[in-house]
Amino acid sequence: MQNDTIAAIATPQGVGGVGIIRVSGSDAFSLVAPLLRRPSREDIPPVPPTHQLTYRVIIDPATQEILDEVLVAFMRAPHTYTCEDVVEIQGHGGPLILRRILRSVLAQGARMANPGEFTLRAFLNGRLDLAQAEAVMDLIGSQTEVGQRLAMQQLRGKLSDQVEHARTSMLGAIARIEASIDFPEDDIPTPQAEELLPFIEEAQRQIARLLAGSEQGRLYRQGLRTAIIGRPNVGKSSLLNALLRIERAIVTPIAGTTRDTVEEIANLRGIPLHLIDTAGITPTQDPVEQLGVQRSRLAAETADVILHVFDGATALTEQDWQVAQELRAMGYGEKREGQAARRPVVVVINKADCEQVIDVAAIQSFWQDASLVQTSTLTGEGLEALENTLAELVQAGNVSGNESVLITSARHQEALRRGAEHLNAAILSLGQKVPLDFVSIDLRAAYDALGEVTGETASEDLLDRIFSEFCIGK
Ligand code: GDP
């Protein structure tokens, strides 16, 4: 499968200054070269020197019609993105032009690339390991500068290095055990627990260090889903806008949101804050409103944090309590012995610029564990306090310097946890003087679990799953 030549448009759909078609595989040069002409001549020019941008026109091979003026780079393996021969054709950035150029390349015998297939090839050819390949996607999708920095570190191989360190430590113990089992005639003494333990414990420490920041790391990548809930007219939409405005960072609207729930991304000290403004979650008879309520309820149910907004300038209403009850029924603000609420609620008492008539004590006695912030979307009062409260909830802003490596992926976290469990089992077995081959089974399992992070021991299913999430042309 790996030897065929693939092609795809590598730039986004839509209109742009330039658009790029990428071709990779052993026939990339010979497929593309016949499509090119010098602007002033009809003959097929020789392939230009490798990695050099060259001005050409490109033709439709069926009709000889000139499709576009292009800059083309022929890049000889192995110093390319995929480690294969690659040709990149830069045309004008119109969707029709690019599709026609691509069609010409396909007509020459290239195959349309699958999502992520260029990066898959870079992985299969050993240029990137799996964690690095995943970092490519994270980098493209990063929503804050911190997220981008973490992805870049992973792409540079910092995570892989640390995972490999832990594996090397394990290998120290594995090699000693296996040598004594495999070559008993060589008089290799059976290693003692004291000899093996330092290797295993070192690996354990390395994994623990990586796992320590992983919840945090995932937040930087996935963001915090924050639903803004409250009865109509308390100022939910105004609050959404205010929170977006105090952030001078990138704010991107999310496609596909409905009129009933609006989702925007603000930047909370590097964590993408997915703010969801909901229509309302109180029961209604109106069928149109019912739909909105359904969507809002779903948003509320899947949120990490709820901002329950009240209007400080009016007395509490039946509807305020209904909203509170609904949230409580979903498990928000539930107290747990000695711990923070699993699904925290932040009470926002809005319209602080007006005379306050709301019964704050009544709210506090209902939402006992919730932080309470008074805001005015009109004057901006309390918005920073609200931001601080959210940041404290998730301990945002703790990513220090450029040196920290944070696990940002659930997949990596899970593999490391599995590795740590096997190491614990190995240590337990050593203590119980279980035969060493059993210890070695657990050590191997831990070694393989960590190998899934870098892809050394990843199954084909896993690879398919990961790369299918990429975009076409990457
Ligand atoms: P929603 O229905 O909860 O989304 O509420 P809106 O954001 O649409 O606001 C309802 C009304 O309250 C609008 O007329 C806003 O201008 C007003 N409002 C929102 N926030 C404040 C505030 O902090 N102070 C005052 N005085 N009015 C506000």
Short mmCIF file of C-alpha atoms and ligand atoms in Angstrom, two decimals:
data_model
loop_
_atom_site.label_atom_id
_atom_site.label_comp_id
_atom_site.label_asym_id
_atom_site.label_seq_id
_atom_site.Cartn_x
_atom_site.Cartn_y
_atom_site.Cartn_z
CA MET A 1 0.00 0.00 0.00
CA GLN A 2 2.87 2.26 0.82
CA ASN A 3 4.43 2.51 -2.58
CA ASP A 4 1.65 4.08 -4.54
CA THR A 5 1.75 7.78 -5.13
CA ILE A 6 -0.83 9.91 -3.38
CA ALA A 7 -2.06 13.44 -4.02
CA ALA A 8 -4.33 15.95 -2.31
CA ILE A 9 -5.03 19.65 -1.99
CA ALA A 10 -3.10 20.63 1.15
CA THR A 11 -4.54 24.10 1.69
CA PRO A 12 -8.00 24.75 3.13
CA GLN A 13 -11.15 24.79 1.04
CA GLY A 14 -12.05 28.23 -0.18
CA VAL A 15 -10.39 31.17 -1.83
CA GLY A 16 -6.83 32.26 -1.02
CA GLY A 17 -3.74 33.85 -2.52
CA VAL A 18 -2.15 30.50 -3.19
CA GLY A 19 -3.28 26.91 -2.94
CA ILE A 20 -1.00 23.89 -2.68
CA ILE A 21 -1.32 20.43 -4.14
CA ARG A 22 0.91 17.88 -2.53
CA VAL A 23 2.02 14.67 -4.25
CA SER A 24 4.04 11.98 -2.49
CA GLY A 25 5.36 8.58 -3.50
CA SER A 26 7.96 6.92 -5.66
CA ASP A 27 6.28 8.08 -8.90
CA ALA A 28 5.61 11.64 -7.76
CA PHE A 29 8.26 13.15 -10.04
CA SER A 30 7.41 11.14 -13.13
CA LEU A 31 3.67 11.76 -12.73
CA VAL A 32 3.90 15.52 -12.34
CA ALA A 33 6.79 16.39 -14.68
CA PRO A 34 4.86 15.76 -17.93
CA LEU A 35 2.17 18.22 -16.83
CA LEU A 36 4.62 21.14 -16.68
CA ARG A 37 5.86 23.52 -19.33
CA ARG A 38 8.14 26.54 -19.32
CA PRO A 39 5.90 29.59 -19.63
CA SER A 40 7.29 30.50 -23.04
CA ARG A 41 7.79 27.05 -24.57
CA GLU A 42 5.82 23.97 -25.42
CA ASP A 43 8.40 21.26 -24.64
CA ILE A 44 8.47 19.32 -21.39
CA PRO A 45 11.38 20.74 -19.38
CA PRO A 46 13.62 18.54 -17.23
CA VAL A 47 12.86 18.14 -13.54
CA PRO A 48 14.44 21.10 -11.73
CA PRO A 49 17.03 20.60 -8.96
CA THR A 50 15.61 19.19 -5.72
CA HIS A 51 14.03 21.53 -3.16
CA GLN A 52 14.01 24.47 -5.53
CA LEU A 53 10.95 26.52 -6.32
CA THR A 54 10.52 26.81 -10.09
CA TYR A 55 8.12 28.81 -12.23
CA ARG A 56 6.05 26.74 -14.70
CA VAL A 57 2.64 26.48 -16.30
CA ILE A 58 0.59 23.36 -15.71
CA ILE A 59 -1.59 21.77 -18.33
CA ASP A 60 -4.55 19.44 -18.55
CA PRO A 61 -2.98 16.34 -20.14
CA ALA A 62 -6.18 15.50 -22.04
CA THR A 63 -6.58 18.83 -23.81
CA GLN A 64 -3.17 20.50 -23.36
CA GLU A 65 -5.08 23.51 -21.99
CA ILE A 66 -3.01 25.66 -19.65
CA LEU A 67 -4.73 25.42 -16.27
CA ASP A 68 -2.60 27.77 -14.18
CA GLU A 69 0.76 29.41 -13.65
CA VAL A 70 2.44 27.66 -10.77
CA LEU A 71 5.52 27.50 -8.61
CA VAL A 72 6.55 23.91 -8.22
CA ALA A 73 9.05 22.22 -5.91
CA PHE A 74 10.36 18.74 -6.57
CA MET A 75 11.76 17.34 -3.34
CA ARG A 76 13.83 14.20 -3.50
CA ALA A 77 13.53 11.63 -0.69
CA PRO A 78 14.44 11.32 2.11
CA HIS A 79 14.53 14.98 3.15
CA THR A 80 10.80 15.56 2.77
CA TYR A 81 7.70 15.58 4.98
CA THR A 82 6.92 11.95 4.16
CA CYS A 83 10.52 10.76 3.56
CA GLU A 84 9.34 9.93 0.03
CA ASP A 85 9.72 11.87 -3.20
CA VAL A 86 7.35 14.81 -2.86
CA VAL A 87 6.15 17.40 -5.35
CA GLU A 88 4.35 20.51 -4.17
CA ILE A 89 2.52 22.59 -6.72
CA GLN A 90 1.60 26.12 -5.71
CA GLY A 91 -1.22 27.41 -7.82
CA HIS A 92 -3.62 30.28 -7.47
CA GLY A 93 -5.86 29.69 -4.49
CA GLY A 94 -9.21 29.09 -6.14
CA PRO A 95 -11.10 25.89 -5.39
CA LEU A 96 -11.90 25.17 -9.04
CA ILE A 97 -8.33 25.70 -10.28
CA LEU A 98 -6.92 23.52 -7.53
CA ARG A 99 -9.43 20.77 -8.17
CA ARG A 100 -8.59 20.78 -11.88
CA ILE A 101 -4.84 20.59 -11.20
CA LEU A 102 -5.46 17.76 -8.74
CA ARG A 103 -7.61 15.97 -11.33
CA SER A 104 -4.74 16.20 -13.83
CA VAL A 105 -2.34 14.68 -11.31
CA LEU A 106 -4.81 11.91 -10.54
CA ALA A 107 -5.29 11.28 -14.25
CA GLN A 108 -1.54 10.66 -14.47
CA GLY A 109 -1.96 7.73 -12.05
CA ALA A 110 -1.75 9.19 -8.56
CA ARG A 111 -4.31 8.13 -5.97
CA MET A 112 -6.35 10.55 -3.86
CA ALA A 113 -4.77 10.65 -0.38
CA ASN A 114 -6.75 9.57 2.67
CA PRO A 115 -7.06 11.88 5.69
CA GLY A 116 -3.70 12.14 7.42
CA GLU A 117 -2.00 9.86 4.92
CA PHE A 118 1.01 12.14 4.35
CA THR A 119 1.65 12.21 8.08
CA LEU A 120 0.96 8.47 8.32
CA ARG A 121 3.73 7.93 5.79
CA ALA A 122 6.06 10.19 7.75
CA PHE A 123 5.31 7.94 10.73
CA LEU A 124 5.67 4.64 8.85
CA ASN A 125 8.92 5.85 7.33
CA GLY A 126 10.26 6.66 10.78
CA ARG A 127 10.49 10.43 10.45
CA LEU A 128 7.95 11.05 13.21
CA ASP A 129 6.88 8.79 16.02
CA LEU A 130 3.21 8.49 16.88
CA ALA A 131 3.22 11.14 19.62
CA GLN A 132 4.88 13.54 17.18
CA ALA A 133 2.39 12.73 14.44
CA GLU A 134 -0.45 13.45 16.85
CA ALA A 135 1.29 16.70 17.76
CA VAL A 136 1.02 17.80 14.12
CA MET A 137 -2.74 17.65 14.44
CA ASP A 138 -2.72 19.33 17.85
CA LEU A 139 -0.55 22.10 16.48
CA ILE A 140 -2.94 22.76 13.62
CA GLY A 141 -5.94 22.66 15.95
CA SER A 142 -4.43 24.59 18.86
CA GLN A 143 -6.69 27.30 20.22
CA THR A 144 -4.37 29.17 22.54
CA GLU A 145 -0.68 29.99 22.57
CA VAL A 146 -0.11 27.65 25.49
CA GLY A 147 -1.82 24.85 23.58
CA GLN A 148 0.34 25.62 20.60
CA ARG A 149 3.51 25.60 22.70
CA LEU A 150 2.64 22.24 24.22
CA ALA A 151 1.94 20.77 20.79
CA MET A 152 5.22 22.13 19.48
CA GLN A 153 7.16 20.56 22.36
CA GLN A 154 5.51 17.24 21.58
CA LEU A 155 6.32 17.64 17.90
CA ARG A 156 9.95 18.35 18.79
CA GLY A 157 9.97 14.99 20.54
CA LYS A 158 10.18 16.11 24.17
CA LEU A 159 7.34 13.86 25.29
CA SER A 160 8.71 10.93 23.31
CA ASP A 161 12.13 11.44 24.91
CA GLN A 162 10.72 11.25 28.40
CA VAL A 163 8.63 8.21 27.59
CA GLU A 164 11.70 6.54 26.10
CA HIS A 165 13.68 7.34 29.27
CA ALA A 166 11.11 5.48 31.33
CA ARG A 167 11.21 2.57 28.89
CA THR A 168 15.00 2.44 29.02
CA SER A 169 14.82 2.20 32.80
CA MET A 170 12.40 -0.72 32.48
CA LEU A 171 14.63 -2.35 29.95
CA GLY A 172 17.43 -2.35 32.54
CA ALA A 173 15.38 -4.69 34.72
CA ILE A 174 13.93 -6.71 31.83
CA ALA A 175 17.33 -7.39 30.30
CA ARG A 176 18.76 -8.64 33.61
CA ILE A 177 15.86 -11.00 34.20
CA GLU A 178 15.73 -12.30 30.66
CA ALA A 179 19.46 -12.87 30.44
CA SER A 180 19.34 -15.11 33.50
CA ILE A 181 16.33 -17.00 32.15
CA ASP A 182 17.53 -17.36 28.55
CA PHE A 183 21.15 -18.22 29.20
CA PRO A 184 21.24 -20.24 32.41
CA GLU A 185 24.23 -22.20 31.10
CA ASP A 186 26.27 -18.98 30.92
CA ASP A 187 26.21 -18.79 34.70
CA ILE A 188 24.49 -15.45 34.67
CA PRO A 189 23.39 -15.14 38.27
CA THR A 190 19.68 -14.72 38.95
CA PRO A 191 19.24 -11.03 39.70
CA GLN A 192 18.10 -10.10 43.17
CA ALA A 193 15.16 -7.85 43.89
CA GLU A 194 17.53 -5.15 45.21
CA GLU A 195 19.27 -5.11 41.87
CA LEU A 196 16.05 -4.79 39.85
CA LEU A 197 14.10 -2.40 42.03
CA PRO A 198 16.07 0.78 41.26
CA PHE A 199 15.32 0.42 37.54
CA ILE A 200 11.62 -0.18 38.12
CA GLU A 201 11.31 2.59 40.66
CA GLU A 202 13.07 5.02 38.37
CA ALA A 203 10.61 4.19 35.59
CA GLN A 204 7.76 4.62 38.06
CA ARG A 205 9.01 8.05 39.07
CA GLN A 206 9.29 9.12 35.45
CA ILE A 207 5.74 7.99 34.67
CA ALA A 208 4.41 9.66 37.82
CA ARG A 209 6.03 12.93 36.79
CA LEU A 210 4.39 12.76 33.38
CA LEU A 211 0.99 11.84 34.79
CA ALA A 212 1.11 14.58 37.42
CA GLY A 213 0.35 17.32 34.91
CA SER A 214 -1.83 15.31 32.59
CA GLU A 215 -5.27 16.47 33.72
CA GLN A 216 -4.04 20.01 33.34
CA GLY A 217 -2.51 19.24 29.99
CA ARG A 218 -5.74 17.83 28.65
CA LEU A 219 -7.52 21.03 29.62
CA TYR A 220 -5.04 23.07 27.60
CA ARG A 221 -5.84 20.97 24.58
CA GLN A 222 -9.55 20.28 24.98
CA GLY A 223 -10.62 23.37 26.85
CA LEU A 224 -13.16 23.84 29.59
CA ARG A 225 -16.82 23.59 28.70
CA THR A 226 -18.55 26.35 30.57
CA ALA A 227 -22.33 26.66 30.25
CA ILE A 228 -23.95 29.98 31.07
CA ILE A 229 -27.32 29.14 32.58
CA GLY A 230 -30.10 31.20 34.07
CA ARG A 231 -33.64 32.35 33.50
CA PRO A 232 -34.30 34.78 30.64
CA ASN A 233 -33.13 38.38 30.93
CA VAL A 234 -30.60 37.99 33.73
CA GLY A 235 -27.79 38.94 31.32
CA LYS A 236 -26.42 35.63 30.01
CA SER A 237 -25.73 36.83 26.48
CA SER A 238 -24.29 40.07 27.79
CA LEU A 239 -22.01 38.06 30.06
CA LEU A 240 -20.84 35.89 27.17
CA ASN A 241 -19.97 38.98 25.18
CA ALA A 242 -18.28 40.62 28.13
CA LEU A 243 -16.13 37.57 28.80
CA LEU A 244 -15.12 37.46 25.16
CA ARG A 245 -14.28 41.13 25.16
CA ILE A 246 -12.03 41.16 28.20
CA GLU A 247 -9.90 38.64 26.40
CA ARG A 248 -7.63 40.26 23.90
CA ALA A 249 -6.70 36.83 22.54
CA ILE A 250 -8.10 34.87 19.64
CA VAL A 251 -11.80 34.29 19.70
CA THR A 252 -13.31 31.96 17.17
CA PRO A 253 -16.97 31.26 16.64
CA ILE A 254 -17.81 27.58 16.33
CA ALA A 255 -19.66 26.50 13.23
CA GLY A 256 -22.92 24.64 13.49
CA THR A 257 -24.22 26.28 16.62
CA THR A 258 -27.90 26.97 16.70
CA ARG A 259 -29.85 30.03 17.57
CA ASP A 260 -30.64 28.37 20.88
CA THR A 261 -27.15 27.73 22.13
CA VAL A 262 -24.19 29.85 21.13
CA GLU A 263 -20.68 28.60 21.71
CA GLU A 264 -17.61 30.78 21.59
CA ILE A 265 -14.06 30.29 22.67
CA ALA A 266 -12.33 32.69 25.02
CA ASN A 267 -8.78 32.33 26.28
CA LEU A 268 -8.56 31.71 30.02
CA ARG A 269 -4.86 31.98 30.81
CA GLY A 270 -4.08 29.60 27.98
CA ILE A 271 -7.03 27.28 28.49
CA PRO A 272 -9.62 27.48 25.71
CA LEU A 273 -12.79 28.41 27.54
CA HIS A 274 -15.76 27.07 25.57
CA LEU A 275 -18.53 29.41 26.62
CA ILE A 276 -21.99 28.11 25.89
CA ASP A 277 -24.82 30.59 26.14
CA THR A 278 -28.04 28.67 26.57
CA ALA A 279 -31.62 29.67 25.87
CA GLY A 280 -32.92 28.32 29.17
CA ILE A 281 -33.60 25.00 30.80
CA THR A 282 -36.94 25.59 32.46
CA PRO A 283 -39.92 23.53 31.27
CA THR A 284 -42.20 25.12 28.67
CA GLN A 285 -45.26 24.18 26.63
CA ASP A 286 -44.20 26.00 23.46
CA PRO A 287 -42.85 23.38 21.03
CA VAL A 288 -40.23 25.74 19.58
CA GLU A 289 -39.02 26.68 23.03
CA GLN A 290 -39.03 23.02 23.99
CA LEU A 291 -36.42 22.38 21.33
CA GLY A 292 -34.28 25.17 22.73
CA VAL A 293 -34.71 23.80 26.24
CA GLN A 294 -33.62 20.39 25.03
CA ARG A 295 -30.46 21.79 23.48
CA SER A 296 -29.70 23.92 26.52
CA ARG A 297 -30.20 20.95 28.79
CA LEU A 298 -27.75 18.93 26.73
CA ALA A 299 -25.24 21.77 26.91
CA ALA A 300 -25.72 21.96 30.65
CA GLU A 301 -25.35 18.23 31.07
CA THR A 302 -22.09 18.04 29.16
CA ALA A 303 -20.46 21.10 30.70
CA ASP A 304 -17.45 21.02 33.02
CA VAL A 305 -18.51 24.15 34.86
CA ILE A 306 -21.81 26.00 35.17
CA LEU A 307 -22.16 29.74 35.51
CA HIS A 308 -25.55 30.14 37.13
CA VAL A 309 -26.51 33.73 36.42
CA PHE A 310 -28.96 35.77 38.49
CA ASP A 311 -30.24 39.32 38.11
CA GLY A 312 -29.17 41.17 41.26
CA ALA A 313 -31.57 44.01 40.54
CA THR A 314 -34.70 41.91 40.90
CA ALA A 315 -36.03 39.58 43.57
CA LEU A 316 -35.59 35.86 43.07
CA THR A 317 -38.33 34.32 40.96
CA GLU A 318 -39.88 30.89 40.76
CA GLN A 319 -37.95 30.41 37.50
CA ASP A 320 -34.61 31.07 39.23
CA TRP A 321 -35.36 28.23 41.63
CA GLN A 322 -36.51 25.95 38.84
CA VAL A 323 -33.18 26.44 37.07
CA ALA A 324 -31.31 25.76 40.29
CA GLN A 325 -33.29 22.56 40.90
CA GLU A 326 -32.66 21.36 37.36
CA LEU A 327 -28.93 21.90 37.76
CA ARG A 328 -28.91 20.14 41.10
CA ALA A 329 -30.77 17.21 39.52
CA MET A 330 -27.95 16.98 36.95
CA GLY A 331 -25.46 16.60 39.76
CA TYR A 332 -24.00 20.09 39.72
CA GLY A 333 -22.64 21.56 42.91
CA GLU A 334 -22.95 18.21 44.67
CA LYS A 335 -20.95 18.18 47.84
CA ARG A 336 -18.43 15.44 48.31
CA GLU A 337 -16.69 14.74 51.58
CA GLY A 338 -13.54 16.85 51.81
CA GLN A 339 -13.37 17.51 48.08
CA ALA A 340 -14.40 20.18 45.66
CA ALA A 341 -17.67 19.64 43.84
CA ARG A 342 -17.32 17.23 40.94
CA ARG A 343 -19.26 19.55 38.67
CA PRO A 344 -18.74 23.00 40.06
CA VAL A 345 -21.22 25.84 39.90
CA VAL A 346 -20.15 29.46 39.96
CA VAL A 347 -22.96 31.78 41.02
CA VAL A 348 -22.90 35.02 39.06
CA ILE A 349 -25.03 37.84 40.42
CA ASN A 350 -25.24 40.22 37.52
CA LYS A 351 -26.34 43.84 37.15
CA ALA A 352 -24.20 44.91 40.09
CA ASP A 353 -24.44 48.48 38.78
CA CYS A 354 -28.10 48.57 39.80
CA GLU A 355 -29.56 48.68 43.28
CA GLN A 356 -29.32 45.16 44.67
CA VAL A 357 -32.54 43.58 45.86
CA ILE A 358 -31.76 39.88 45.37
CA ASP A 359 -31.64 37.58 48.40
CA VAL A 360 -27.99 36.52 48.21
CA ALA A 361 -28.18 34.51 51.43
CA ALA A 362 -30.95 32.34 49.98
CA ILE A 363 -28.79 31.54 46.93
CA GLN A 364 -25.80 30.81 49.11
CA SER A 365 -27.75 28.41 51.25
CA PHE A 366 -28.83 26.55 48.12
CA TRP A 367 -25.45 26.55 46.34
CA GLN A 368 -23.40 26.04 49.47
CA ASP A 369 -20.17 25.05 47.77
CA ALA A 370 -20.33 27.47 44.89
CA SER A 371 -18.12 30.50 44.49
CA LEU A 372 -20.10 33.69 44.16
CA VAL A 373 -19.16 36.64 41.99
CA GLN A 374 -21.00 39.90 41.47
CA THR A 375 -20.69 41.32 38.00
CA SER A 376 -21.89 44.09 35.82
CA THR A 377 -21.61 43.55 32.11
CA LEU A 378 -22.31 47.25 31.75
CA THR A 379 -19.39 48.59 33.82
CA GLY A 380 -17.14 45.53 33.64
CA GLU A 381 -17.15 45.19 37.41
CA GLY A 382 -16.45 41.68 38.66
CA LEU A 383 -15.49 40.23 35.29
CA GLU A 384 -11.87 39.80 36.27
CA ALA A 385 -12.92 38.25 39.56
CA LEU A 386 -15.08 35.81 37.61
CA GLU A 387 -12.13 34.98 35.41
CA ASN A 388 -9.94 34.46 38.47
CA THR A 389 -12.55 32.18 40.00
CA LEU A 390 -12.66 30.04 36.87
CA ALA A 391 -8.89 29.98 36.66
CA GLU A 392 -8.65 28.84 40.28
CA LEU A 393 -11.18 26.10 39.67
CA VAL A 394 -8.90 24.56 37.08
CA GLN A 395 -5.61 25.94 38.36
CA ALA A 396 -5.00 27.55 35.03
CA GLY A 397 -1.89 29.52 34.35
CA ASN A 398 0.42 27.04 36.01
CA VAL A 399 2.29 26.04 32.91
CA SER A 400 5.74 27.35 33.55
CA GLY A 401 8.42 28.24 31.07
CA ASN A 402 9.28 26.33 27.97
CA GLU A 403 10.71 23.32 29.70
CA SER A 404 7.60 21.64 31.04
CA VAL A 405 6.31 18.64 29.15
CA LEU A 406 2.61 18.12 29.68
CA ILE A 407 0.56 15.15 28.62
CA THR A 408 -2.34 16.61 26.66
CA SER A 409 -3.93 13.48 25.26
CA ALA A 410 -6.30 11.05 26.97
CA ARG A 411 -4.72 8.27 24.96
CA HIS A 412 -1.25 8.96 26.32
CA GLN A 413 -2.60 9.36 29.83
CA GLU A 414 -4.35 6.00 29.64
CA ALA A 415 -1.27 4.22 28.29
CA LEU A 416 0.94 5.69 31.03
CA ARG A 417 -1.54 4.71 33.73
CA ARG A 418 -1.61 1.16 32.40
CA GLY A 419 2.19 1.16 32.39
CA ALA A 420 2.28 2.36 36.01
CA GLU A 421 -0.14 -0.38 37.09
CA HIS A 422 2.03 -3.08 35.56
CA LEU A 423 5.08 -1.65 37.29
CA ASN A 424 3.25 -1.72 40.62
CA ALA A 425 2.33 -5.34 39.99
CA ALA A 426 5.96 -6.13 39.17
CA ILE A 427 7.17 -4.54 42.41
CA LEU A 428 4.53 -6.45 44.37
CA SER A 429 5.63 -9.73 42.76
CA LEU A 430 9.26 -9.00 43.54
CA GLY A 431 8.35 -8.48 47.20
CA GLN A 432 6.51 -11.79 47.27
CA LYS A 433 9.46 -13.67 45.74
CA VAL A 434 7.33 -14.80 42.80
CA PRO A 435 9.43 -16.47 40.04
CA LEU A 436 11.13 -13.85 37.93
CA ASP A 437 9.45 -14.80 34.66
CA PHE A 438 6.19 -13.53 36.15
CA VAL A 439 7.81 -10.27 37.10
CA SER A 440 9.16 -10.03 33.62
CA ILE A 441 5.66 -10.43 32.12
CA ASP A 442 4.48 -7.33 33.96
CA LEU A 443 7.58 -5.40 33.05
CA ARG A 444 7.10 -6.28 29.39
CA ALA A 445 3.45 -5.23 29.58
CA ALA A 446 4.50 -1.88 31.06
CA TYR A 447 7.17 -1.50 28.40
CA ASP A 448 4.62 -2.17 25.65
CA ALA A 449 2.03 0.16 27.18
CA LEU A 450 4.48 3.04 27.00
CA GLY A 451 5.43 1.97 23.49
CA GLU A 452 1.88 2.81 22.44
CA VAL A 453 2.59 6.47 23.12
CA THR A 454 5.42 6.60 20.63
CA GLY A 455 3.68 4.09 18.39
CA GLU A 456 6.31 1.40 18.62
CA THR A 457 3.72 -1.08 19.84
CA ALA A 458 0.60 0.51 18.34
CA SER A 459 -1.88 -1.75 16.57
CA GLU A 460 -3.13 -1.06 13.06
CA ASP A 461 -6.59 -0.25 14.45
CA LEU A 462 -5.12 2.41 16.68
CA LEU A 463 -3.20 3.94 13.79
CA ASP A 464 -6.33 3.96 11.63
CA ARG A 465 -8.27 5.66 14.37
CA ILE A 466 -5.66 8.33 14.97
CA PHE A 467 -4.91 9.22 11.38
CA SER A 468 -8.54 9.19 10.25
CA GLU A 469 -9.06 12.24 12.46
CA PHE A 470 -6.58 14.24 10.40
CA CYS A 471 -7.61 16.47 7.56
CA ILE A 472 -7.04 15.49 3.95
CA GLY A 473 -3.75 16.82 2.59
CA LYS A 474 -1.95 16.66 5.96
P1 GDP B 1 -30.24 36.85 28.76
O1 GDP B 1 -31.66 36.72 28.34
O2 GDP B 1 -30.04 36.22 30.10
O3 GDP B 1 -29.27 36.40 27.75
O4 GDP B 1 -29.98 38.42 29.07
P2 GDP B 1 -29.36 39.54 28.11
O5 GDP B 1 -27.91 39.43 28.07
O6 GDP B 1 -30.09 39.53 26.81
O7 GDP B 1 -29.70 40.83 28.94
C1 GDP B 1 -31.03 41.16 29.31
C2 GDP B 1 -31.12 42.65 29.60
O8 GDP B 1 -30.33 42.99 30.74
C3 GDP B 1 -30.58 43.48 28.46
O9 GDP B 1 -31.43 44.59 28.31
C4 GDP B 1 -29.21 43.91 28.94
O10 GDP B 1 -28.81 45.15 28.41
C5 GDP B 1 -29.40 43.99 30.44
N1 GDP B 1 -28.18 43.76 31.18
C6 GDP B 1 -27.32 42.72 31.03
N2 GDP B 1 -26.31 42.82 31.89
C7 GDP B 1 -26.52 43.96 32.62
C8 GDP B 1 -25.80 44.59 33.69
O11 GDP B 1 -24.75 44.14 34.18
N3 GDP B 1 -26.34 45.75 34.18
C9 GDP B 1 -27.50 46.26 33.70
N4 GDP B 1 -27.95 47.38 34.25
N5 GDP B 1 -28.18 45.70 32.70
C10 GDP B 1 -27.71 44.54 32.16
#
